[in-house]
Coordinates of C-alpha atoms in Angstrom, one line a residue:
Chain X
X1 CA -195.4 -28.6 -78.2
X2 CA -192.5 -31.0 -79.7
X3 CA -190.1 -28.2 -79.0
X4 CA -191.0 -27.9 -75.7
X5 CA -191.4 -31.6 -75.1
X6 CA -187.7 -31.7 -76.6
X7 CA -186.5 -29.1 -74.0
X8 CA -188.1 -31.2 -71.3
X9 CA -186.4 -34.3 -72.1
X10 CA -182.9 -33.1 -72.3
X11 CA -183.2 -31.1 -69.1
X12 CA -185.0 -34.6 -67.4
X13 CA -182.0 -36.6 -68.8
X14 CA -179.0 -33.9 -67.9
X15 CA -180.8 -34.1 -64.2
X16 CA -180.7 -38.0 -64.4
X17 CA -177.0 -38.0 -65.3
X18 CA -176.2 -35.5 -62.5
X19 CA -178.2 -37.3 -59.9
X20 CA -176.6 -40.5 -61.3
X21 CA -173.0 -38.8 -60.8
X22 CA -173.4 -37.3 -57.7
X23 CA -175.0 -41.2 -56.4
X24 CA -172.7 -43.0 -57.6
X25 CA -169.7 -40.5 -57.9
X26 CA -169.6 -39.8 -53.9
X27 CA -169.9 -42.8 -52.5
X28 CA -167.3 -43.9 -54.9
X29 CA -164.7 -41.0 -53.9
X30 CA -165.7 -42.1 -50.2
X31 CA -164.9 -45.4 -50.8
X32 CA -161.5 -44.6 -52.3
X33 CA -160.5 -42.3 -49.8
X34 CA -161.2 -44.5 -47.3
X35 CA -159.5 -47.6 -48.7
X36 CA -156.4 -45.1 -49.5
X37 CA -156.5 -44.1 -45.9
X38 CA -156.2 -47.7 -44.5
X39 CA -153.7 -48.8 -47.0
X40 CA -151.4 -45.6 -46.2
X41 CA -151.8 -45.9 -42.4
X42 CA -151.0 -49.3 -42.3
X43 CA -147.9 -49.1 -45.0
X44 CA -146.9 -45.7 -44.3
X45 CA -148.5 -44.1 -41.5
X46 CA -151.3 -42.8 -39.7
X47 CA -150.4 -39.1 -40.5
X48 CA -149.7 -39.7 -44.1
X49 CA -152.8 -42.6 -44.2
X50 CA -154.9 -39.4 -43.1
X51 CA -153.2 -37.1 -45.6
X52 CA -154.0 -39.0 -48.1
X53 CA -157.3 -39.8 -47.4
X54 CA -158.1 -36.7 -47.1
X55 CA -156.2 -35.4 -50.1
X56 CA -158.5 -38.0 -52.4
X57 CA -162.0 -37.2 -50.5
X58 CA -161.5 -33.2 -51.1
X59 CA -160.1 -33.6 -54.9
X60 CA -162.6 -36.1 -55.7
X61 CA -165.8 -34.0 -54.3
X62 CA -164.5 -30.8 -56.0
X63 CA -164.1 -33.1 -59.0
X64 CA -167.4 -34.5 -59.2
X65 CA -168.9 -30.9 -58.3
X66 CA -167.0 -29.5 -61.4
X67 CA -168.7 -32.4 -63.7
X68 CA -171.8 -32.2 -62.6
X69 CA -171.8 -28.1 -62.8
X70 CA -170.9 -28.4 -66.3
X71 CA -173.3 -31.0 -67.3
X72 CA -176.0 -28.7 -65.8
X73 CA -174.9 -26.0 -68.4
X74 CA -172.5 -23.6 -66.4
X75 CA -169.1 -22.9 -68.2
X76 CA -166.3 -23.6 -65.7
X77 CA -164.3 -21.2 -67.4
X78 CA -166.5 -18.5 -66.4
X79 CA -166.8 -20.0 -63.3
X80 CA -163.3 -19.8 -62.7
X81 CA -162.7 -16.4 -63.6
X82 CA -165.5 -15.2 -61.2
X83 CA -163.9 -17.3 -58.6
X84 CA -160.8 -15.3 -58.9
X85 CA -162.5 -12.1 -58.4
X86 CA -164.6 -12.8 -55.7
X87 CA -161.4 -14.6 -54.1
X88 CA -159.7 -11.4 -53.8
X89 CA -162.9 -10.1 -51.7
X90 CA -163.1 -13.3 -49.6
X91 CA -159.7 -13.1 -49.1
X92 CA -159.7 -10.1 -47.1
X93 CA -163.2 -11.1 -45.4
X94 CA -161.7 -14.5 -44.6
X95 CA -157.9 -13.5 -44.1
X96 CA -157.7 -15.5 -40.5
X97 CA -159.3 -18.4 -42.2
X98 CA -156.5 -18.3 -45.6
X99 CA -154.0 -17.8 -42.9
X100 CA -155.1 -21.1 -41.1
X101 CA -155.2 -23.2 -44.6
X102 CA -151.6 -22.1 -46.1
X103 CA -150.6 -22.6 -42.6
X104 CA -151.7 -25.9 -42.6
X105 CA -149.5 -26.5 -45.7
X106 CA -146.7 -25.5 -44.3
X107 CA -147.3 -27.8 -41.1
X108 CA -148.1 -30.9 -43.7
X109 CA -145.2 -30.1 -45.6
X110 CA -142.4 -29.6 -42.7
X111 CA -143.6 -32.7 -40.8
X112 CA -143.0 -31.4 -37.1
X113 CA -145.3 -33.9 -35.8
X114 CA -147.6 -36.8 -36.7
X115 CA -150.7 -38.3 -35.9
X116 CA -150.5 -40.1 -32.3
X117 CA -147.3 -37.8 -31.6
X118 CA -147.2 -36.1 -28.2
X119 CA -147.1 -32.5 -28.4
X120 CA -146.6 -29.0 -25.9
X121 CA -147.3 -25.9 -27.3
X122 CA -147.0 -23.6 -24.4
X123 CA -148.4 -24.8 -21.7
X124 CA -150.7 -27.4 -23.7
X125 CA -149.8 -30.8 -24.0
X126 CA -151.6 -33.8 -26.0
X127 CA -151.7 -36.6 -28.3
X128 CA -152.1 -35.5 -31.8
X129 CA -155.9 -36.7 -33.4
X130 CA -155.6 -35.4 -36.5
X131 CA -154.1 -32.6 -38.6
X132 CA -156.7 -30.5 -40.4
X133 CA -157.4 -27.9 -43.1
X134 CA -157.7 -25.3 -40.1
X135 CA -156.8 -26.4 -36.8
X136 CA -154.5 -29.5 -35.1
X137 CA -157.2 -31.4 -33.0
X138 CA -155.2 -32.8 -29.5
X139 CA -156.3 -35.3 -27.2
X140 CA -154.8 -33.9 -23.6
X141 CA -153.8 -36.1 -21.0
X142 CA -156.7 -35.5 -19.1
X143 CA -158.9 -36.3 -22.1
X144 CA -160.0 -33.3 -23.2
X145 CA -160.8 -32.0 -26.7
X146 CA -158.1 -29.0 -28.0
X147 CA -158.5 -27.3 -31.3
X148 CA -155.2 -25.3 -31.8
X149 CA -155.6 -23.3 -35.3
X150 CA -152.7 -24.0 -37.2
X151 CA -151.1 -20.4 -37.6
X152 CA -150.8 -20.9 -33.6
X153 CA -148.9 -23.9 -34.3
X154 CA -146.4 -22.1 -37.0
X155 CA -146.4 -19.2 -35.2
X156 CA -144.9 -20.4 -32.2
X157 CA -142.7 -22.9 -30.4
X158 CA -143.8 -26.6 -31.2
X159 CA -142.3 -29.5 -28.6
X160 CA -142.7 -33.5 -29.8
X161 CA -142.3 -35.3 -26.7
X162 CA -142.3 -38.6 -28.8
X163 CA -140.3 -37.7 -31.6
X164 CA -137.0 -39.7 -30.7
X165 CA -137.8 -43.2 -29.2
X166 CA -135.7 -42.3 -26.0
X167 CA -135.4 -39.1 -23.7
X168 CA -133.9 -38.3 -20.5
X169 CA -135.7 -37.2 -17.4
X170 CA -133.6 -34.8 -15.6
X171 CA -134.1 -34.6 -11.9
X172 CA -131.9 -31.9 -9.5
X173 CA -130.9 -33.8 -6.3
X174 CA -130.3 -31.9 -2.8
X175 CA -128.7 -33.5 0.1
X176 CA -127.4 -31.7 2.9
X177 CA -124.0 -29.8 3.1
X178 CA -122.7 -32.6 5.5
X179 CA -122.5 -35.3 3.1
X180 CA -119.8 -36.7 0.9
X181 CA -120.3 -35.7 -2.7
X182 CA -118.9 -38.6 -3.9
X183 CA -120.8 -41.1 -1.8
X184 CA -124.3 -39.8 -3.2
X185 CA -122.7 -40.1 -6.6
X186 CA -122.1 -43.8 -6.2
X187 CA -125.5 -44.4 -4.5
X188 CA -127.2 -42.0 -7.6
X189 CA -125.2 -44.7 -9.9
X190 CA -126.7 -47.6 -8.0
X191 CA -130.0 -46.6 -7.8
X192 CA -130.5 -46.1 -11.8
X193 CA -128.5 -49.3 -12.6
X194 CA -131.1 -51.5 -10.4
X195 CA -133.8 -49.5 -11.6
X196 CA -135.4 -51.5 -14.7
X197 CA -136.8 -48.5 -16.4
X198 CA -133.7 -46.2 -16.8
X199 CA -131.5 -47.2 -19.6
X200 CA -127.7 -48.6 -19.2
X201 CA -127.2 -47.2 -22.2
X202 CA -127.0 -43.9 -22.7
X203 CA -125.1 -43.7 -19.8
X204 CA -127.0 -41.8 -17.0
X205 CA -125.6 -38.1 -16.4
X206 CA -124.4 -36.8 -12.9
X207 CA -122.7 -34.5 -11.6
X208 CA -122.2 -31.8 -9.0
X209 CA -123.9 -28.8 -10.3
X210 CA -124.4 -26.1 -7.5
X211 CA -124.3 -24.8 -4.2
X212 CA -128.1 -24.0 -3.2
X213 CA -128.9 -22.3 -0.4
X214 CA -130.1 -25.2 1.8
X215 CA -128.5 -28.0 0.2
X216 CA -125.8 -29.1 -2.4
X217 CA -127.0 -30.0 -5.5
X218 CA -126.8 -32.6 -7.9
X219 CA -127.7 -33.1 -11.7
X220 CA -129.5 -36.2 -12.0
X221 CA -130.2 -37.1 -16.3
X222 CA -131.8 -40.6 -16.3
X223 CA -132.3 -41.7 -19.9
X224 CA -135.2 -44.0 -20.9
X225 CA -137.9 -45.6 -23.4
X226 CA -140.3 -42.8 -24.3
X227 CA -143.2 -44.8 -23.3
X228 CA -141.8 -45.1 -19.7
X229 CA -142.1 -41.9 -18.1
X230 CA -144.5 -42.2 -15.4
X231 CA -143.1 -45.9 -14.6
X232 CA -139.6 -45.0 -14.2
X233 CA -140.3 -41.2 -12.3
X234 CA -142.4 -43.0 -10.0
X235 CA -140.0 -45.8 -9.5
X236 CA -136.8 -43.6 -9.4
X237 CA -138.5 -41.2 -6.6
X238 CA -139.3 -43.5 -4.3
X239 CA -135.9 -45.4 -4.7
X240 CA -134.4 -42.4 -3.8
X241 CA -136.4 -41.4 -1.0
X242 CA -135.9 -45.0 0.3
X243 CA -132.3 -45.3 -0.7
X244 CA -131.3 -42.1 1.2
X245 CA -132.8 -43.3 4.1
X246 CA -130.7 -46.5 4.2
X247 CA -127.8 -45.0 3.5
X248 CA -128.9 -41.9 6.2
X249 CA -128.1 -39.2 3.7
X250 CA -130.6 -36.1 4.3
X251 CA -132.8 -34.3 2.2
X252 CA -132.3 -31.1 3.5
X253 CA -135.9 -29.0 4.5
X254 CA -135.1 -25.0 3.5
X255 CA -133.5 -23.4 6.7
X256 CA -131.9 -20.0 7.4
X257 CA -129.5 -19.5 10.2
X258 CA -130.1 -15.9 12.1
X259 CA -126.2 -14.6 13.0
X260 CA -126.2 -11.2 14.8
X261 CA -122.8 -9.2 13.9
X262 CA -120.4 -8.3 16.5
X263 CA -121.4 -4.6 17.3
X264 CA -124.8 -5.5 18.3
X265 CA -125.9 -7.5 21.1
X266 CA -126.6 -11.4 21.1
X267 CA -130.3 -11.9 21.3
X268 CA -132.0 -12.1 24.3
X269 CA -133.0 -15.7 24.5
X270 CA -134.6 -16.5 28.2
X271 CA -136.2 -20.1 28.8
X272 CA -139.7 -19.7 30.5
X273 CA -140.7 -22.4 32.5
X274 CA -144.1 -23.9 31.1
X275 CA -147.5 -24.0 33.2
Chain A
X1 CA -139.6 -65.3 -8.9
X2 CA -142.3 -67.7 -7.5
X3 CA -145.3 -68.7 -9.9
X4 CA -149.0 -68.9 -8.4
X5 CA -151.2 -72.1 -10.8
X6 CA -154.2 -72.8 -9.7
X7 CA -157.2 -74.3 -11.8
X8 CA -160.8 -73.7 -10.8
X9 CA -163.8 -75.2 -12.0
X10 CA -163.4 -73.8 -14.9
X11 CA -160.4 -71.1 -14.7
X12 CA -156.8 -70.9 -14.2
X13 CA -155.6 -68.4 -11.7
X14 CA -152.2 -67.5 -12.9
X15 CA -149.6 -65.4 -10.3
X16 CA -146.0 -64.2 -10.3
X17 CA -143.9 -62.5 -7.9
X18 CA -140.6 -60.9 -7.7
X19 CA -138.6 -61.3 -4.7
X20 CA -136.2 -58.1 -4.1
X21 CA -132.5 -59.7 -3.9
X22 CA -133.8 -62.7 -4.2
X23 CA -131.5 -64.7 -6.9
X24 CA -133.3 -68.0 -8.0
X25 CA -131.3 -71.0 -8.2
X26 CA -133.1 -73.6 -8.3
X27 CA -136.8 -74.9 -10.2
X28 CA -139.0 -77.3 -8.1
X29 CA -143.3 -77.2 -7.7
X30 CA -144.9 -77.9 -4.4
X31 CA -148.2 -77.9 -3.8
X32 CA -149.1 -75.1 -0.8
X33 CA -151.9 -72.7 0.2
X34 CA -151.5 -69.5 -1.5
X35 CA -154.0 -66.2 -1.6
X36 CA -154.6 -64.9 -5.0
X37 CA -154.3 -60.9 -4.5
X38 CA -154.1 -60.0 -8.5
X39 CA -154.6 -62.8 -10.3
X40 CA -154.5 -63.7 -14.3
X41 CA -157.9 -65.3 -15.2
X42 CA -158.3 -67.9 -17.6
X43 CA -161.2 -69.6 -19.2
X44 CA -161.1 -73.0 -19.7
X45 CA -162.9 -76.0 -20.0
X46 CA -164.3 -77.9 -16.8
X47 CA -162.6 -81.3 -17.3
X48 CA -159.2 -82.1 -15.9
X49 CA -156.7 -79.9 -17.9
X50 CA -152.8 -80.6 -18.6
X51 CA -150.7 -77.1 -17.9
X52 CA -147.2 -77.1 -19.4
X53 CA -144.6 -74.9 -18.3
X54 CA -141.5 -74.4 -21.0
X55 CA -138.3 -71.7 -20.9
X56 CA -138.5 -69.1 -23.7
X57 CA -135.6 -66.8 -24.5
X58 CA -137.0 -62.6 -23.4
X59 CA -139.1 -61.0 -25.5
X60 CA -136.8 -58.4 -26.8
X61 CA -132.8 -58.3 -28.2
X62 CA -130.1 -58.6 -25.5
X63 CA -127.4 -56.4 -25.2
X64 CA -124.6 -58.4 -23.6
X65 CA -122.0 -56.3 -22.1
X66 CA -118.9 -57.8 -21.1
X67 CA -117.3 -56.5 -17.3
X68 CA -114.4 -55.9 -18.7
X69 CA -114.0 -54.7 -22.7
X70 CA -112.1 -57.6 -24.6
X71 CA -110.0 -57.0 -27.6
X72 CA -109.6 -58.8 -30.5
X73 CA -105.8 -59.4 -32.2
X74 CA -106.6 -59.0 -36.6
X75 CA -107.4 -62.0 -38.3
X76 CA -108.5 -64.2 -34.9
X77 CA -111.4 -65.6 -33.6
X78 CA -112.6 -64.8 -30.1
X79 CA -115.2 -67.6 -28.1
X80 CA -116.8 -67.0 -25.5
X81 CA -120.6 -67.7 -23.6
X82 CA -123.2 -65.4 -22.7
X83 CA -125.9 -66.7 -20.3
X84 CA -129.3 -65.0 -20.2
X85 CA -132.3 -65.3 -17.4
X86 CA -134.9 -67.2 -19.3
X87 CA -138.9 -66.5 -19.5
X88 CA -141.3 -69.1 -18.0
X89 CA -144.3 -69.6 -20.4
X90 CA -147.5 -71.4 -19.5
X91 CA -149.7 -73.3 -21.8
X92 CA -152.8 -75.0 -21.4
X93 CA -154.0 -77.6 -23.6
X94 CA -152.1 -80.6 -25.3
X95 CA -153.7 -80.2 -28.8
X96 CA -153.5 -76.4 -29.6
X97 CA -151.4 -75.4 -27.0
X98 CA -152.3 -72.0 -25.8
X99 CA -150.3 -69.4 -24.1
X100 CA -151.3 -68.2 -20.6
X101 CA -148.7 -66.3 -19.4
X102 CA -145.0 -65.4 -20.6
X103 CA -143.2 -64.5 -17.1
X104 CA -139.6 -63.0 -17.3
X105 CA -137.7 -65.4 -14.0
X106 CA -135.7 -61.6 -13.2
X107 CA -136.6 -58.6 -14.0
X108 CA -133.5 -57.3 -16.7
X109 CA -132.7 -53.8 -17.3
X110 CA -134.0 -51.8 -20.5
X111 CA -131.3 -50.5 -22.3
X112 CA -130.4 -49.1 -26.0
X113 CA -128.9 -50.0 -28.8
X114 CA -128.2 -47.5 -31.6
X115 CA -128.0 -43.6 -31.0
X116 CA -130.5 -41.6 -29.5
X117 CA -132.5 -41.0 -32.9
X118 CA -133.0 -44.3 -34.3
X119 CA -132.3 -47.8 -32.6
X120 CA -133.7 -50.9 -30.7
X121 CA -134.9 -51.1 -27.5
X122 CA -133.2 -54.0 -25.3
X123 CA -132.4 -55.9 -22.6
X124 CA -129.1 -55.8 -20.7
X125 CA -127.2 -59.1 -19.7
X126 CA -124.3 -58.5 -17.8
X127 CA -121.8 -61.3 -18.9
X128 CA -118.3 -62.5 -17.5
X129 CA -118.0 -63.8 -20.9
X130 CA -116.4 -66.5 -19.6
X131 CA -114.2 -68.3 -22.8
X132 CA -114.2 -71.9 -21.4
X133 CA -117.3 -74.0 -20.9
X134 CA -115.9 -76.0 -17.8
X135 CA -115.9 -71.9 -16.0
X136 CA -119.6 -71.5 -16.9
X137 CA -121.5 -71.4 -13.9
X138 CA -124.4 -73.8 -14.1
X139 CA -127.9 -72.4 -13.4
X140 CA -131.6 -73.6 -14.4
X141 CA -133.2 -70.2 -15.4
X142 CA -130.3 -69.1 -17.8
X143 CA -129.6 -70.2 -21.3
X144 CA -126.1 -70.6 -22.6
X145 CA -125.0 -68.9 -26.0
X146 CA -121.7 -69.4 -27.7
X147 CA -120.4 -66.4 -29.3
X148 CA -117.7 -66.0 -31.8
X149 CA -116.6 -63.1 -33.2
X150 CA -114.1 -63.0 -36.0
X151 CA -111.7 -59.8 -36.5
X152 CA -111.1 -59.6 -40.0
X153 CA -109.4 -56.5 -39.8
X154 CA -105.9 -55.5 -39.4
X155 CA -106.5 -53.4 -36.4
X156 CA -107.2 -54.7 -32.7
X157 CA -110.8 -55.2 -32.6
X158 CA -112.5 -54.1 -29.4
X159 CA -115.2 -55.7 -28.1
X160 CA -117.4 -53.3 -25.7
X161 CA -121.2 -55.2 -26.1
X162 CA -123.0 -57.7 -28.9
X163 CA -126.6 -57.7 -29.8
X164 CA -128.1 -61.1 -29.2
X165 CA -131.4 -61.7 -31.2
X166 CA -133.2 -63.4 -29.1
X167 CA -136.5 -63.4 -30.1
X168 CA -135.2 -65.4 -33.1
X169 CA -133.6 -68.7 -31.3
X170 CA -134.5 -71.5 -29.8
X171 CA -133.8 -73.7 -26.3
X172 CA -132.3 -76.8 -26.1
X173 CA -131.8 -78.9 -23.4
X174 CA -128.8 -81.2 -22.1
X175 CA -129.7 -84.5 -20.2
X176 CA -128.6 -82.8 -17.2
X177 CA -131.1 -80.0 -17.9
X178 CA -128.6 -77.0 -18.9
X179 CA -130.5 -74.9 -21.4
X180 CA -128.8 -73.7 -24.9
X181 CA -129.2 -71.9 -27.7
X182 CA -128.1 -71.5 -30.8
X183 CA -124.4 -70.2 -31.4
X184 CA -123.6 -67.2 -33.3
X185 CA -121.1 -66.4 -35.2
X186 CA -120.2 -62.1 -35.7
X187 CA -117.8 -60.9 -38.2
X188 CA -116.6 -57.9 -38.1
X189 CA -114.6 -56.0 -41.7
X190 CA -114.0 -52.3 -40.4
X191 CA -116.7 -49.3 -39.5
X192 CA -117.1 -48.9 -42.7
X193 CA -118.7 -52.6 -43.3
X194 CA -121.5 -54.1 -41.6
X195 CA -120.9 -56.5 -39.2
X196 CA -121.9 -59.8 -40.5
X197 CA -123.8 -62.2 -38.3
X198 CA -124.3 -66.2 -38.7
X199 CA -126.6 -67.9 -36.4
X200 CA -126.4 -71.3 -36.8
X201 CA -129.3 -73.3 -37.8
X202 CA -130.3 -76.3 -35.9
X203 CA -128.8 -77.9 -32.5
X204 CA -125.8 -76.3 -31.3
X205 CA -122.1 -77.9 -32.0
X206 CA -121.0 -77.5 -28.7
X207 CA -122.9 -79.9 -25.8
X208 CA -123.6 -83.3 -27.4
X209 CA -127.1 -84.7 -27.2
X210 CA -129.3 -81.8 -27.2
X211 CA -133.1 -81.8 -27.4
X212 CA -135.3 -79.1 -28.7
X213 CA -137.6 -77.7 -25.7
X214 CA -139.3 -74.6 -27.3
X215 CA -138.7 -72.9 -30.8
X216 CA -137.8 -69.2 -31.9
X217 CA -140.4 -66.8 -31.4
X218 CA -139.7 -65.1 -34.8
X219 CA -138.1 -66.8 -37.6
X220 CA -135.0 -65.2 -38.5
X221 CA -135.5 -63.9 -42.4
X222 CA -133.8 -62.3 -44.7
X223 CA -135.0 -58.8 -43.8
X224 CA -134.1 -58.7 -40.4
X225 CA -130.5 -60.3 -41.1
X226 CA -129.5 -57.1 -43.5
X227 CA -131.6 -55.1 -40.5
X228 CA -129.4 -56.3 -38.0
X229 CA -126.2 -56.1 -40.2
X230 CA -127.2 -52.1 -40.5
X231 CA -127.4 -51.8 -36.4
X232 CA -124.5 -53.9 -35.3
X233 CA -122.5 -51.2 -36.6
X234 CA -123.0 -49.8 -33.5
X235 CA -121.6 -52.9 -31.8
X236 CA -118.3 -52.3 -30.6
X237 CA -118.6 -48.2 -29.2
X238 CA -121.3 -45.7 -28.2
X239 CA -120.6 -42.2 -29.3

């Protein structure tokens, strides 16, 4: 009866620790990780504040489960090594999964983007929300919810928009074949340097760049603050369209001129007289 | 650029408008009629309020670009001024004055400063950079900075732009109501040195019998003076 009394008291108090570790122990990793998390994104930032975060929260938990496995009376060791072996069969059960994870390392490691950065891959573009285990989570412009799984996002071609704090917006220009090149050049010039949004410096690029069909065409590369796209390209498009107008230059519409060779006959044209 | 107050019971409607080609040359209030279309709404309390209306240098750096490049013989000191458009702030209350609005007079240009990677965002000022104060044209909504920059070099020194922190100095005021700020004073070793720069602390030497209207918006510290010693490299060419 003491014996068994002795066995029931040492498996009561190795439960009390455990529960005790895992109440306490949790909440404490929690904490950390998020205190970690605020400290990093506001003296690092937001990408490596996340990182972080998330770095302590999955080390502590695996941690804490570790510890309280062993006070329960498994050997780790054992564990472990039964761990490797069924790893090899969940490897090729969950190979899309593993792909996704060391994936994810890579993405972590080589920095492409950060949190908050704005992002194509093919023809998706969004804010990044966060970068996780499995997938990249993206806000789109339209405010929808993407999940992109991160061997996607190694796989294939990655744009940051917001990398560099200025871009260009490159615009092609067609006036009609009548007007003087270097006229719509200087009025091209005007039009960025009143323009607030476009930049003074880098110097805007222009140029003559083709003959098109319908129109002669110009190059228009109008540098500016990455945050000012949709203010200066609806700015700079109406100052154009209003510009032009001043100065009468025409925006050609698409035409085609019919021209019948000389061996065949002009076409019959005959003006009918309306009712 | 006209400026809309009015106070209601207890609000202050707060408008600004930009006439195109309009160049403002002088600074009066009138009372008129005027329809609020998109106002700025202020609480405030019912009784009789005061509303004060002071000049404040922009909100970011300026990037003064001479029309014509200067250079600068080795071992000389070039002068010159740089005027810049001033901000009209509002503030309500004589106690705790607070801010209600921070209104650039013109609209200036964005432009950059640094290379396409890494830099500062800015404001461009156009300058004559006239070198005698008697060719300085006088105008209310512009502030007067003296520039000097020092070629300590042995080469001819060419001087294409200078940075201007503005959010760092202050606005005087002559008796005949001609704004200043502090001077500043560049000097410049070689490429391969940062440029150094010296604002001077306090009422500038130049016009006699200044008064302080409205302080720095940041104070100039430490940090940002080796910051901006590391960026005015790019001061005198863009590649």
């Amino acid at each position: 009866m003491n014996f068994l009394d002795t066995i029931e008291n040492e498996q009561l108090s190795q439960l009390i620790r455990v529960v005790i570790l895992l109440s306490v122990g949790i909440p404490l990793v929690w904490m950390l990780s998020s205190y970690v998390g605020r400290v990093g994104r506001k003296r690092v930032s937001d990408h490596y504040g996340q990182l972080f975060k998330k770095l302590i929260l999955y080390s502590g938990i695996v941690l804490i489960a570790a510890t309280a496995m062993s006070e329960l009376g498994f050997k780790i060791g054992a564990m472990l090594s039964a761990a490797g072996i069924a790893g090899i069969a969940i490897g090729f059960a969950a190979q899309t999964s593993l792909s996704n994870i060391i994936s994810g390392i890579f993405l972590l490691a080589e920095t492409p983007f950060s949190t908050g950065d704005l992002i194509r891959v093919g023809d998706k573009t969004g804010v990044v929300m966060s970068i996780d285990l499995l997938s990249v989570k993206l806000r789109t412009l339209d405010n929808l919810f993407l999940r992109i799984p991160n061997e996607t996002l190694v796989k294939n071609e990655v744009t940051n928009v917001t990398r560099f704090p200025i871009r260009r917006m490159d615009l092609v220009i067609e006036v009609a074949y009548k007007e003087d090149p270097d006229h719509v050049i200087r009025v091209l010039k005007e039009i960025a340097n009143d323009n607030v949004y476009s930049l003074d410096e880098p110097e805007p690029m222009l140029f003559f760049s083709d003959f098109g069909e319908s129109a002669i065409q110009f190059k228009f590369g109008v540098w500016f603050e990455k945050s000012n796209f949709l203010n200066l390209r609806g700015s700079l498009m109406k100052e154009i369209k209003n510009r032009f107008d001043r100065e009468g230059i025409e925006i050609p519409f698409p035409h085609r001129t019919l021209y019948m060779g000389e061996a065949s006959k002009p076409f019959d044209v005959r003006v009918v007289k309306g009712e | 650029m006209v400026c809309h107050v009015q106070k209601k019971e207890d609000e202050w409607l707060i408008e600004s408008e930009h006439r195109e080609g309009e160049e403002d040359e002088s600074f009066f209030c009138r009372e008129e009629p005027y329809e609020f279309t998109k106002p700025v709404r202020w609480n405030c309390s019912a009784k009789p309020q005061w509303i004060q209306a002071l000049p404040a240098l922009p909100t970011r750096p300026i990037l003064a670009r001479p029309q014509h490049a200067i250079q600068i013989a080795p071992h000389t000191d070039l002068r010159f001024f740089v005027s810049i458009p001033i901000n009209l702030q509002l503030y309500q209350g004589q106690e705790k004055p607070q801010l209600l609005a921070d209104i650039p007079i013109k609209p200036l240009s964005d432009t950059w400063f640094g290379d396409p990677f890494n830099g500062e965002l800015c404001y461009l000022v156009r300058t004559r950079a006239v070198r005698h104060l008697e060719e300085v044209a006088k105008e209310l909504y512009r502030t007067l900075t003296e520039v000097t920059v020092r070629n300590e070099t042995e080469e001819p020194f060419l001087l294409q732009r200078i940075h201007v922190p503005a959010a760092h100095l202050s606005i005087y005021a002559t008796e005949a109501s001609q704004l200043w700020t502090e001077s500043l004073r560049y000097v410049y070793h070689g490429d391969d040195h940062p440029l150094q720069i010296s604002p001077s602390h306090g009422i500038p030497s130049t016009p006699k019998g200044l008064k302080l209207l409205n302080g720095a918006r940041e104070k100039l510290d430490k940090n940002l003076i080796h910051r901006t010693f590391g960026t005015l490299k790019m001061f005198s060419s863009w590649n």
